[in-house]
Amino acid sequence: MADPTDKMENIINLCKRRGFVFPSSDIYGGFNGFFDYGPLGVELKNNIKQAWWQDFVHRRDDIVGLDSSIIHHPTTWKASGHIENFTDPLVDCKESKMRYRADQLFFAPVRVAGETIGYISVLEDETMSAKAEEMANEMKRKLAKQGALEPLTLKDYTEAKPEEHALIPSPATGKPGSLTPPRSFNMMFQTYVGAMQDASATAYLRPETAQGIFINFKNVVDTGRVKLPFGIAQIGKAFRNEINPRNFIFRSREFEQMEIEYFIAPSADWQTAHQGWIEGCLAWFESIGIPRAKLSLYPHPTEKLAHYSKGTTDIMFEFPFGVQELQGVAARGDFDLTQHSDVSGTKLDWFDEAAKARFIPHVIEPSVGVDRVFLALLTTAYHEDEVEGEKRIVLRLPARVAPFKAAVFPLLKNKPALVERAEALYRRLKKRLNVFYDESGNIGRRYRRQDEIGTPFGITIDFDTIEKDAGVTVRNRDTLEQVRMTEDEVVRFLDEQVNG
Ligand code: GAP
């Protein structure tokens, strides 16, 4: 299974076939950029969120939680800079009516022996350089030009000079002259609040959960408990009208974020705090089953920083479709609290008892998409191998995040003594953990069905269990090893595997 496209196809098929992720509004032909999480998907997603909340909120003394509304007072987005700056550069093809993100559309002049003979354009992907080379050679051949093709320098469309817009071919038609100059497109979804549908009633679906945290800074500080440095964490939906949603749930229009705003004193060394959060996030990814070898860091060049950022490093993950952002860790300075203080007229500051001084704290923001963690886990866990001469698909998900922690099987379904004992164990385990019961088909098939959805342990009740009181067998999904344990030991064993 070397081809990464095949791997993504296989994962998308598995997601639909076994109820992890469905295209949204499937019966109406789907709705681009939206997805629905099925019975197994919602379990995996909830487990990711629960692990994050446990590790960053419950197990720490310096971070508290929040669940703000999705729609804020519209002025929030004016103060935060989103109305003005939360834009992507958009380019239209007037002929095909296709729309592209200008920074994902690449072009190059084709030069042969010092002469420009035309332009080529390609859409950003792993193979774009090879495609561009092929197109340039084809152009040279068609125009029967002699001489060496000069190396191509691909640039994105935002870098095109105005006189080049008419020369660059549309990726849809292959012909020049139909692409518009790039223009800014605001990615926030608008809605109306109340009965009037006019400009005064316009509101926005939040494009990030972060602003809900900043506008609640004073509420959280005033209600006690926190001492600088401290963080406020929030998990929730975010909405972006992405021009080009793609790569399954990687870039969608409705997704979930897990964000922390970690407030520090202005005098604190923000670079050290920033680096500490980067390392902490890398360690967390590893702890939930995303290998360090698939993670890398991308510090943003200063000239490409977002309007609020003093420094941002993305934690990148090696997805089957390329190395892409999994998480952003930004140092936002005091930008947001200052803006909201100025625009609202409410002081969002901190009183330092020791120094008897007031100041606006600075902030470090680790922000990660639940859906991207979901996809990183699935693409890491997905394997195809062979067991007892049969091909199997196996999701090697760690027990902490796996939808079901174990499946309980009576060896045979037509032996009431086996079934009764298996059902009793299933009921007992279900009080503590999400477990599955299955009595249909041969035992090998039942194992295989669970392997495919990532259930780490298969517990079988056989004749030795009931006749010799010899305990049950516990089969490990990854090593295939089977060990016997008493039912009490199974309860303790699973608890340890899931909760550590
Ligand atoms: N508050 C900062 C912020 O929102 P961001 O880099 O725009 O920063 C943070 O987003 C994270 O949210 C990303 O690293 C990614 O994991 C996730 N994310 C952003 N856009 C997404 C989309 N369209 N689909 C899925 N996840 C997305």
Short mmCIF file of C-alpha atoms and ligand atoms in Angstrom, two decimals:
data_model
loop_
_atom_site.label_atom_id
_atom_site.label_comp_id
_atom_site.label_asym_id
_atom_site.label_seq_id
_atom_site.Cartn_x
_atom_site.Cartn_y
_atom_site.Cartn_z
CA MET A 1 0.00 0.00 0.00
CA ALA A 2 2.67 2.49 -1.05
CA ASP A 3 0.44 5.02 -2.82
CA PRO A 4 -0.64 7.77 -0.37
CA THR A 5 -3.77 8.48 -2.45
CA ASP A 6 -4.81 4.85 -1.98
CA LYS A 7 -4.19 5.13 1.74
CA MET A 8 -6.49 8.17 2.02
CA GLU A 9 -9.11 6.43 -0.15
CA ASN A 10 -8.94 3.34 2.06
CA ILE A 11 -9.29 5.42 5.21
CA ILE A 12 -12.22 7.43 3.81
CA ASN A 13 -13.93 4.17 2.77
CA LEU A 14 -13.36 2.61 6.17
CA CYS A 15 -14.71 5.75 7.86
CA LYS A 16 -17.94 5.53 5.87
CA ARG A 17 -18.29 1.72 5.97
CA ARG A 18 -17.80 1.41 9.73
CA GLY A 19 -19.52 4.62 10.86
CA PHE A 20 -16.65 6.94 11.74
CA VAL A 21 -17.30 9.83 9.33
CA PHE A 22 -20.03 10.39 6.74
CA PRO A 23 -20.24 13.15 4.15
CA SER A 24 -22.68 15.67 5.59
CA SER A 25 -26.23 15.61 4.15
CA ASP A 26 -25.35 12.38 2.38
CA ILE A 27 -28.91 11.72 1.16
CA TYR A 28 -28.86 15.09 -0.62
CA GLY A 29 -25.59 14.35 -2.36
CA GLY A 30 -23.30 15.72 0.39
CA PHE A 31 -22.41 19.32 1.21
CA ASN A 32 -18.87 20.35 0.36
CA GLY A 33 -16.71 21.10 3.39
CA PHE A 34 -19.05 19.58 6.00
CA PHE A 35 -18.94 16.15 7.65
CA ASP A 36 -20.99 14.11 10.10
CA TYR A 37 -19.36 11.90 12.69
CA GLY A 38 -21.05 8.50 13.05
CA PRO A 39 -21.42 6.24 16.11
CA LEU A 40 -17.73 5.27 16.15
CA GLY A 41 -16.43 8.66 15.03
CA VAL A 42 -18.17 10.50 17.84
CA GLU A 43 -16.56 8.11 20.36
CA LEU A 44 -13.06 8.66 18.96
CA LYS A 45 -13.62 12.41 18.81
CA ASN A 46 -14.98 12.56 22.38
CA ASN A 47 -12.03 10.50 23.60
CA ILE A 48 -9.57 12.95 21.99
CA LYS A 49 -11.34 15.91 23.59
CA GLN A 50 -11.54 14.15 26.94
CA ALA A 51 -7.83 13.25 26.90
CA TRP A 52 -6.94 16.87 26.06
CA TRP A 53 -9.21 18.28 28.78
CA GLN A 54 -7.89 15.79 31.36
CA ASP A 55 -4.26 16.54 30.55
CA PHE A 56 -4.43 20.31 30.10
CA VAL A 57 -7.20 21.25 32.54
CA HIS A 58 -7.87 18.59 35.20
CA ARG A 59 -4.29 17.45 35.70
CA ARG A 60 -2.87 20.98 35.98
CA ASP A 61 -3.37 23.63 38.62
CA ASP A 62 -2.88 26.62 36.34
CA ILE A 63 -5.54 26.16 33.64
CA VAL A 64 -9.33 26.54 33.95
CA GLY A 65 -12.04 25.79 31.41
CA LEU A 66 -14.67 27.84 29.57
CA ASP A 67 -17.56 27.20 27.20
CA SER A 68 -18.53 30.48 25.57
CA SER A 69 -21.33 31.07 23.07
CA ILE A 70 -20.56 30.50 19.40
CA ILE A 71 -22.06 33.83 18.32
CA HIS A 72 -20.50 36.81 20.10
CA HIS A 73 -21.36 40.48 20.01
CA PRO A 74 -20.37 41.46 16.45
CA THR A 75 -18.01 44.16 17.75
CA THR A 76 -15.81 41.32 19.05
CA TRP A 77 -14.71 40.66 15.47
CA LYS A 78 -14.08 44.30 14.72
CA ALA A 79 -11.86 44.58 17.80
CA SER A 80 -10.02 41.32 17.08
CA GLY A 81 -9.22 42.40 13.53
CA HIS A 82 -11.14 39.55 11.92
CA ILE A 83 -13.53 41.77 9.94
CA GLU A 84 -10.59 43.51 8.34
CA ASN A 85 -7.94 40.81 8.22
CA PHE A 86 -9.46 37.34 8.33
CA THR A 87 -9.32 37.00 4.59
CA ASP A 88 -7.95 34.66 1.98
CA PRO A 89 -6.86 35.87 -1.46
CA LEU A 90 -9.40 34.65 -3.98
CA VAL A 91 -9.13 34.37 -7.76
CA ASP A 92 -11.99 33.61 -10.16
CA CYS A 93 -11.85 32.03 -13.59
CA LYS A 94 -14.42 34.09 -15.55
CA GLU A 95 -14.87 31.36 -18.16
CA SER A 96 -15.24 28.20 -16.04
CA LYS A 97 -16.65 30.02 -12.96
CA MET A 98 -14.13 28.10 -10.84
CA ARG A 99 -12.73 29.79 -7.72
CA TYR A 100 -9.26 29.27 -6.33
CA ARG A 101 -7.23 30.44 -3.40
CA ALA A 102 -4.63 32.64 -5.04
CA ASP A 103 -1.92 31.40 -2.70
CA GLN A 104 -2.64 27.81 -3.79
CA LEU A 105 -2.47 28.59 -7.50
CA PHE A 106 1.10 28.55 -8.79
CA PHE A 107 2.45 29.88 -12.07
CA ALA A 108 5.74 30.28 -13.91
CA PRO A 109 6.91 31.87 -17.15
CA VAL A 110 8.24 29.27 -19.58
CA ARG A 111 11.58 30.44 -20.98
CA VAL A 112 13.51 28.81 -23.79
CA ALA A 113 16.96 30.15 -24.73
CA GLY A 114 16.29 33.53 -23.09
CA GLU A 115 12.80 34.02 -24.61
CA THR A 116 9.48 33.79 -22.65
CA ILE A 117 7.23 31.55 -24.78
CA GLY A 118 4.19 31.52 -22.44
CA TYR A 119 3.03 30.75 -18.90
CA ILE A 120 1.91 27.59 -17.13
CA SER A 121 -0.23 27.28 -13.99
CA VAL A 122 -0.75 24.45 -11.51
CA LEU A 123 -2.68 23.96 -8.31
CA GLU A 124 -0.65 23.35 -5.18
CA ASP A 125 -0.03 19.72 -4.35
CA GLU A 126 2.86 17.32 -3.80
CA THR A 127 3.31 16.74 -7.53
CA MET A 128 2.97 20.32 -8.79
CA SER A 129 6.66 20.75 -9.72
CA ALA A 130 6.63 17.63 -11.88
CA LYS A 131 3.32 18.68 -13.49
CA ALA A 132 4.67 22.16 -14.21
CA GLU A 133 7.80 20.69 -15.83
CA GLU A 134 5.69 18.44 -18.02
CA MET A 135 3.46 21.36 -19.12
CA ALA A 136 6.48 23.51 -19.96
CA ASN A 137 8.02 20.74 -22.09
CA GLU A 138 4.69 20.24 -23.85
CA MET A 139 4.47 23.99 -24.62
CA LYS A 140 8.02 24.00 -26.02
CA ARG A 141 7.23 20.96 -28.18
CA LYS A 142 3.95 22.43 -29.51
CA LEU A 143 5.59 25.73 -30.39
CA ALA A 144 8.57 23.87 -31.91
CA LYS A 145 11.07 25.98 -29.98
CA GLN A 146 14.73 25.04 -30.16
CA GLY A 147 17.13 25.38 -27.24
CA ALA A 148 17.24 24.51 -23.58
CA LEU A 149 14.23 25.01 -21.31
CA GLU A 150 15.27 27.25 -18.44
CA PRO A 151 14.52 25.98 -14.89
CA LEU A 152 10.99 26.99 -13.82
CA THR A 153 10.49 29.32 -10.85
CA LEU A 154 7.03 28.65 -9.46
CA LYS A 155 5.39 31.54 -7.60
CA ASP A 156 1.92 31.78 -6.14
CA TYR A 157 -0.67 33.98 -7.87
CA THR A 158 -0.57 36.65 -5.15
CA GLU A 159 2.95 37.39 -6.36
CA ALA A 160 1.94 37.88 -10.01
CA LYS A 161 2.52 41.36 -11.44
CA PRO A 162 -0.66 43.08 -12.76
CA GLU A 163 0.57 42.70 -16.37
CA GLU A 164 0.95 38.94 -15.82
CA HIS A 165 -2.71 38.32 -14.82
CA ALA A 166 -3.83 38.20 -18.45
CA LEU A 167 -0.96 35.89 -19.44
CA ILE A 168 -1.37 33.17 -16.81
CA PRO A 169 -3.64 30.32 -17.95
CA SER A 170 -6.62 29.23 -15.86
CA PRO A 171 -6.05 25.76 -14.39
CA ALA A 172 -9.64 24.93 -15.45
CA THR A 173 -9.37 25.78 -19.14
CA GLY A 174 -5.62 25.85 -19.75
CA LYS A 175 -6.11 29.19 -21.57
CA PRO A 176 -4.84 32.64 -20.49
CA GLY A 177 -7.07 35.70 -20.11
CA SER A 178 -9.84 34.49 -17.83
CA LEU A 179 -8.29 34.81 -14.36
CA THR A 180 -9.21 37.87 -12.29
CA PRO A 181 -6.66 39.71 -10.15
CA PRO A 182 -6.65 38.36 -6.57
CA ARG A 183 -9.11 39.94 -4.15
CA SER A 184 -9.63 39.57 -0.42
CA PHE A 185 -12.38 37.22 0.66
CA ASN A 186 -13.49 37.25 4.31
CA MET A 187 -13.88 33.72 5.59
CA MET A 188 -16.36 34.41 8.39
CA PHE A 189 -19.89 33.05 7.96
CA GLN A 190 -22.48 35.77 8.47
CA THR A 191 -25.91 35.41 9.95
CA TYR A 192 -28.64 37.67 11.33
CA VAL A 193 -29.71 37.83 14.94
CA GLY A 194 -33.33 38.78 15.64
CA ALA A 195 -36.20 39.49 13.31
CA MET A 196 -34.53 42.11 11.12
CA GLN A 197 -32.29 41.02 8.29
CA ASP A 198 -30.25 44.16 7.77
CA ALA A 199 -26.71 45.34 8.48
CA SER A 200 -27.59 46.24 12.08
CA ALA A 201 -28.50 42.59 12.77
CA THR A 202 -25.42 41.04 11.17
CA ALA A 203 -23.48 38.62 13.38
CA TYR A 204 -20.82 36.01 12.69
CA LEU A 205 -20.28 32.34 13.48
CA ARG A 206 -16.96 32.33 15.33
CA PRO A 207 -13.97 31.40 13.14
CA GLU A 208 -11.93 30.53 16.27
CA THR A 209 -12.81 29.83 19.89
CA ALA A 210 -10.03 32.15 21.10
CA GLN A 211 -12.01 35.40 21.12
CA GLY A 212 -14.61 33.86 23.45
CA ILE A 213 -11.75 33.42 25.91
CA PHE A 214 -10.43 36.98 25.61
CA ILE A 215 -13.84 38.58 26.06
CA ASN A 216 -14.35 36.47 29.21
CA PHE A 217 -10.91 37.30 30.67
CA LYS A 218 -12.35 39.67 33.28
CA ASN A 219 -15.17 37.27 34.24
CA VAL A 220 -12.69 34.48 34.87
CA VAL A 221 -10.23 36.68 36.80
CA ASP A 222 -13.03 38.22 38.90
CA THR A 223 -14.44 34.84 39.89
CA GLY A 224 -11.26 33.86 41.71
CA ARG A 225 -8.97 30.84 41.59
CA VAL A 226 -6.44 32.02 38.99
CA LYS A 227 -2.98 33.48 39.57
CA LEU A 228 -0.66 34.68 36.82
CA PRO A 229 0.64 32.79 34.85
CA PHE A 230 -2.58 30.92 34.10
CA GLY A 231 -4.51 29.60 31.15
CA ILE A 232 -8.13 29.43 30.00
CA ALA A 233 -9.01 26.43 27.84
CA GLN A 234 -11.95 25.98 25.53
CA ILE A 235 -13.14 23.25 23.17
CA GLY A 236 -15.77 24.11 20.61
CA LYS A 237 -16.96 24.48 17.06
CA ALA A 238 -15.44 27.01 14.69
CA PHE A 239 -16.66 27.94 11.21
CA ARG A 240 -14.73 29.19 8.20
CA ASN A 241 -16.03 29.68 4.70
CA GLU A 242 -12.96 28.02 3.20
CA ILE A 243 -12.60 28.70 -0.53
CA ASN A 244 -11.15 25.27 -1.08
CA PRO A 245 -12.06 22.69 1.57
CA ARG A 246 -9.98 19.59 0.93
CA ASN A 247 -8.30 16.44 2.08
CA PHE A 248 -11.37 14.96 3.78
CA ILE A 249 -11.75 16.39 7.31
CA PHE A 250 -8.35 18.15 7.18
CA ARG A 251 -9.75 21.44 5.89
CA SER A 252 -13.49 21.78 6.36
CA ARG A 253 -15.91 24.64 6.84
CA GLU A 254 -17.19 23.52 10.22
CA PHE A 255 -14.68 22.01 12.63
CA GLU A 256 -13.76 21.87 16.27
CA GLN A 257 -10.87 23.56 18.03
CA MET A 258 -9.14 22.92 21.36
CA GLU A 259 -7.53 26.22 22.36
CA ILE A 260 -5.69 27.56 25.38
CA GLU A 261 -4.89 31.19 26.02
CA TYR A 262 -2.01 31.08 28.50
CA PHE A 263 -1.50 34.49 30.13
CA ILE A 264 1.95 35.58 31.29
CA ALA A 265 3.36 38.81 32.69
CA PRO A 266 4.67 41.26 30.06
CA SER A 267 8.05 41.05 31.81
CA ALA A 268 8.17 37.25 31.41
CA ASP A 269 10.39 35.76 28.72
CA TRP A 270 7.78 34.98 26.06
CA GLN A 271 10.21 33.06 23.86
CA THR A 272 10.87 30.58 26.67
CA ALA A 273 7.14 30.25 27.43
CA HIS A 274 6.41 29.76 23.72
CA GLN A 275 9.09 27.08 23.39
CA GLY A 276 7.78 25.37 26.54
CA TRP A 277 4.31 25.13 25.01
CA ILE A 278 5.67 23.76 21.73
CA GLU A 279 7.50 21.01 23.61
CA GLY A 280 4.49 20.33 25.85
CA CYS A 281 2.23 19.94 22.82
CA LEU A 282 4.68 17.61 21.05
CA ALA A 283 4.81 15.46 24.19
CA TRP A 284 1.00 15.39 24.39
CA PHE A 285 0.66 14.25 20.78
CA GLU A 286 3.12 11.44 21.48
CA SER A 287 1.23 10.45 24.63
CA ILE A 288 -2.00 9.89 22.68
CA GLY A 289 -0.35 7.83 19.92
CA ILE A 290 0.97 10.29 17.31
CA PRO A 291 4.63 9.35 16.80
CA ARG A 292 7.30 12.06 17.20
CA ALA A 293 8.90 10.91 13.93
CA LYS A 294 5.80 12.10 12.01
CA LEU A 295 5.82 15.53 13.67
CA SER A 296 7.98 18.50 12.71
CA LEU A 297 8.10 22.23 13.40
CA TYR A 298 7.52 25.15 11.05
CA PRO A 299 8.37 28.56 12.51
CA HIS A 300 6.49 31.21 10.47
CA PRO A 301 8.75 33.73 8.72
CA THR A 302 8.27 37.17 10.31
CA GLU A 303 6.79 38.68 7.14
CA LYS A 304 4.05 36.00 7.00
CA LEU A 305 2.88 36.28 10.62
CA ALA A 306 -0.85 36.76 11.28
CA HIS A 307 -1.89 40.31 12.24
CA TYR A 308 -1.90 39.45 15.99
CA SER A 309 1.28 37.39 16.23
CA LYS A 310 4.78 38.11 17.60
CA GLY A 311 5.88 34.60 16.68
CA THR A 312 4.09 31.44 15.54
CA THR A 313 5.36 27.90 15.16
CA ASP A 314 3.18 25.28 13.54
CA ILE A 315 3.45 21.67 14.61
CA MET A 316 3.31 19.79 11.33
CA PHE A 317 2.21 16.21 10.78
CA GLU A 318 3.09 13.86 7.96
CA PHE A 319 -0.39 13.20 6.52
CA PRO A 320 -0.64 10.82 3.53
CA PHE A 321 -1.22 13.92 1.32
CA GLY A 322 1.90 15.71 2.62
CA VAL A 323 3.35 17.42 5.67
CA GLN A 324 0.66 19.85 6.89
CA GLU A 325 -0.26 21.93 9.94
CA LEU A 326 -1.69 20.02 12.86
CA GLN A 327 -1.42 22.75 15.50
CA GLY A 328 -0.43 26.39 15.72
CA VAL A 329 1.41 27.75 18.77
CA ALA A 330 1.31 31.53 18.64
CA ALA A 331 2.70 34.26 20.87
CA ARG A 332 -0.07 36.89 20.59
CA GLY A 333 1.53 39.46 22.89
CA ASP A 334 -1.10 41.74 24.46
CA PHE A 335 -2.83 42.36 21.13
CA ASP A 336 -6.23 40.85 21.92
CA LEU A 337 -6.72 42.06 25.49
CA THR A 338 -5.58 45.56 24.48
CA GLN A 339 -7.95 45.65 21.53
CA HIS A 340 -10.94 44.46 23.57
CA SER A 341 -10.07 46.85 26.39
CA ASP A 342 -9.87 49.79 23.98
CA VAL A 343 -12.97 48.95 21.96
CA SER A 344 -15.24 47.87 24.86
CA GLY A 345 -14.02 50.43 27.37
CA THR A 346 -13.69 47.64 29.97
CA LYS A 347 -10.18 47.25 31.36
CA LEU A 348 -8.93 43.73 30.77
CA ASP A 349 -5.85 43.82 32.94
CA TRP A 350 -4.21 42.16 35.92
CA PHE A 351 -3.27 43.63 39.27
CA ASP A 352 0.08 42.39 40.49
CA GLU A 353 -0.08 42.39 44.30
CA ALA A 354 3.68 42.20 44.83
CA ALA A 355 4.55 45.04 42.47
CA LYS A 356 1.32 46.96 43.21
CA ALA A 357 1.03 47.48 39.48
CA ARG A 358 -1.60 46.92 36.82
CA PHE A 359 -0.72 45.57 33.39
CA ILE A 360 -2.26 43.79 30.43
CA PRO A 361 -0.90 40.24 30.36
CA HIS A 362 0.68 38.75 27.25
CA VAL A 363 -0.50 35.43 25.90
CA ILE A 364 0.77 32.19 24.38
CA GLU A 365 -1.85 30.32 22.38
CA PRO A 366 -1.64 26.61 21.52
CA SER A 367 -4.53 25.95 19.13
CA VAL A 368 -5.35 22.60 17.57
CA GLY A 369 -8.20 21.19 15.50
CA VAL A 370 -9.92 18.10 16.93
CA ASP A 371 -10.65 16.90 13.40
CA ARG A 372 -6.97 17.12 12.43
CA VAL A 373 -5.93 15.14 15.52
CA PHE A 374 -8.63 12.60 14.57
CA LEU A 375 -7.18 12.31 11.06
CA ALA A 376 -3.57 12.15 12.31
CA LEU A 377 -4.55 9.30 14.66
CA LEU A 378 -6.43 7.42 11.96
CA THR A 379 -3.65 7.72 9.38
CA THR A 380 -1.08 6.59 11.97
CA ALA A 381 -3.23 3.70 13.18
CA TYR A 382 -4.35 2.35 9.79
CA HIS A 383 -2.52 -0.82 8.74
CA GLU A 384 -3.14 -3.75 6.49
CA ASP A 385 -1.52 -7.05 7.41
CA GLU A 386 -2.16 -10.79 7.32
CA VAL A 387 -3.43 -12.95 10.16
CA GLU A 388 -3.78 -16.72 9.78
CA GLY A 389 -3.43 -16.39 6.02
CA GLU A 390 -6.20 -13.77 5.77
CA LYS A 391 -5.75 -10.11 4.92
CA ARG A 392 -6.93 -7.85 7.73
CA ILE A 393 -7.38 -4.13 8.17
CA VAL A 394 -6.36 -3.04 11.64
CA LEU A 395 -6.57 0.33 13.38
CA ARG A 396 -3.80 0.32 15.98
CA LEU A 397 -5.46 3.03 18.09
CA PRO A 398 -4.22 3.39 21.68
CA ALA A 399 -6.75 2.15 24.26
CA ARG A 400 -7.24 5.68 25.65
CA VAL A 401 -8.75 6.97 22.41
CA ALA A 402 -10.18 3.79 20.81
CA PRO A 403 -14.01 3.92 20.42
CA PHE A 404 -14.48 0.56 22.17
CA LYS A 405 -11.97 -0.51 24.81
CA ALA A 406 -12.80 -4.20 24.48
CA ALA A 407 -15.26 -6.60 22.86
CA VAL A 408 -16.78 -9.51 24.73
CA PHE A 409 -17.52 -12.76 22.89
CA PRO A 410 -19.13 -16.01 23.98
CA LEU A 411 -17.25 -18.70 22.04
CA LEU A 412 -20.54 -20.11 20.69
CA LYS A 413 -23.91 -18.36 20.57
CA ASN A 414 -25.99 -21.52 20.89
CA LYS A 415 -24.61 -22.47 24.33
CA PRO A 416 -26.69 -20.57 26.92
CA ALA A 417 -24.07 -21.02 29.69
CA LEU A 418 -21.42 -19.26 27.57
CA VAL A 419 -23.81 -16.51 26.47
CA GLU A 420 -25.03 -15.85 30.01
CA ARG A 421 -21.52 -15.50 31.39
CA ALA A 422 -20.39 -13.32 28.51
CA GLU A 423 -23.41 -11.03 28.86
CA ALA A 424 -22.80 -10.68 32.60
CA LEU A 425 -19.17 -9.65 32.03
CA TYR A 426 -20.24 -7.27 29.26
CA ARG A 427 -22.78 -5.58 31.59
CA ARG A 428 -20.17 -5.33 34.33
CA LEU A 429 -17.55 -3.75 32.06
CA LYS A 430 -20.06 -1.43 30.39
CA LYS A 431 -20.65 0.34 33.70
CA ARG A 432 -17.07 1.57 33.53
CA LEU A 433 -16.03 1.63 29.89
CA ASN A 434 -17.42 1.61 26.37
CA VAL A 435 -17.32 -2.08 25.39
CA PHE A 436 -18.99 -4.10 22.65
CA TYR A 437 -20.78 -7.45 22.71
CA ASP A 438 -20.77 -9.76 19.70
CA GLU A 439 -21.94 -13.34 19.41
CA SER A 440 -22.45 -13.67 15.65
CA GLY A 441 -20.13 -15.49 13.25
CA ASN A 442 -16.98 -17.45 13.91
CA ILE A 443 -14.57 -16.07 16.48
CA GLY A 444 -11.90 -15.20 13.88
CA ARG A 445 -14.42 -13.05 12.00
CA ARG A 446 -15.49 -11.34 15.21
CA TYR A 447 -11.86 -10.50 16.02
CA ARG A 448 -11.38 -9.12 12.50
CA ARG A 449 -14.45 -6.86 12.76
CA GLN A 450 -13.08 -5.36 15.97
CA ASP A 451 -9.51 -5.04 14.61
CA GLU A 452 -10.88 -2.89 11.80
CA ILE A 453 -12.43 -0.39 14.21
CA GLY A 454 -9.48 -0.30 16.59
CA THR A 455 -10.83 -2.27 19.58
CA PRO A 456 -7.62 -3.13 21.45
CA PHE A 457 -8.81 -6.23 23.34
CA GLY A 458 -11.06 -9.21 22.54
CA ILE A 459 -12.37 -11.12 25.58
CA THR A 460 -13.64 -14.63 24.95
CA ILE A 461 -15.68 -16.78 27.29
CA ASP A 462 -15.07 -20.44 26.44
CA PHE A 463 -15.78 -23.85 27.96
CA ASP A 464 -12.79 -23.64 30.31
CA THR A 465 -14.29 -20.42 31.72
CA ILE A 466 -17.48 -22.11 32.79
CA GLU A 467 -16.36 -25.71 33.39
CA LYS A 468 -12.97 -25.22 35.06
CA ASP A 469 -13.37 -21.63 36.31
CA ALA A 470 -10.21 -20.92 34.32
CA GLY A 471 -10.93 -17.26 33.62
CA VAL A 472 -11.41 -15.70 30.18
CA THR A 473 -8.96 -15.19 27.31
CA VAL A 474 -7.88 -11.65 26.49
CA ARG A 475 -6.53 -11.23 22.97
CA ASN A 476 -4.29 -8.31 22.14
CA ARG A 477 -5.20 -6.70 18.78
CA ASP A 478 -1.59 -5.78 17.93
CA THR A 479 0.51 -8.69 19.24
CA LEU A 480 -2.29 -11.27 18.78
CA GLU A 481 -1.14 -12.73 22.08
CA GLN A 482 -3.87 -14.36 24.19
CA VAL A 483 -3.64 -14.50 27.96
CA ARG A 484 -6.00 -15.94 30.55
CA MET A 485 -7.24 -13.76 33.40
CA THR A 486 -10.02 -13.84 35.95
CA GLU A 487 -12.92 -11.48 35.33
CA ASP A 488 -11.79 -9.28 38.25
CA GLU A 489 -8.34 -9.06 36.67
CA VAL A 490 -9.91 -8.04 33.34
CA VAL A 491 -11.66 -5.10 35.01
CA ARG A 492 -8.38 -3.89 36.56
CA PHE A 493 -6.38 -4.59 33.39
CA LEU A 494 -8.71 -2.57 31.16
CA ASP A 495 -8.84 0.30 33.61
CA GLU A 496 -5.05 0.46 33.62
CA GLN A 497 -4.80 0.25 29.82
CA VAL A 498 -7.34 3.05 29.31
CA ASN A 499 -6.62 5.39 32.19
CA GLY A 500 -2.93 4.71 32.75
N1 GAP B 1 -6.91 30.96 17.37
C1 GAP B 1 -5.88 30.71 16.46
C2 GAP B 1 -6.31 29.97 15.30
O1 GAP B 1 -7.49 29.74 15.10
P1 GAP B 1 -5.43 28.74 13.17
O2 GAP B 1 -4.04 28.32 12.81
O3 GAP B 1 -6.21 29.49 12.16
O4 GAP B 1 -5.29 29.56 14.51
C3 GAP B 1 -5.80 26.64 14.64
O5 GAP B 1 -6.24 27.45 13.58
C4 GAP B 1 -6.00 25.18 14.32
O6 GAP B 1 -7.35 24.92 13.93
C5 GAP B 1 -5.16 24.68 13.13
O7 GAP B 1 -3.85 24.35 13.53
C6 GAP B 1 -5.95 23.45 12.72
O8 GAP B 1 -5.63 22.34 13.54
C7 GAP B 1 -7.39 23.87 12.98
N2 GAP B 1 -8.04 24.35 11.74
C8 GAP B 1 -7.93 25.59 11.21
N3 GAP B 1 -8.68 25.68 10.08
C9 GAP B 1 -9.27 24.47 9.92
C10 GAP B 1 -10.17 23.93 8.94
N4 GAP B 1 -10.64 24.67 7.93
N5 GAP B 1 -10.56 22.63 9.06
C11 GAP B 1 -10.12 21.89 10.10
N6 GAP B 1 -9.28 22.34 11.05
C12 GAP B 1 -8.86 23.62 10.97
#
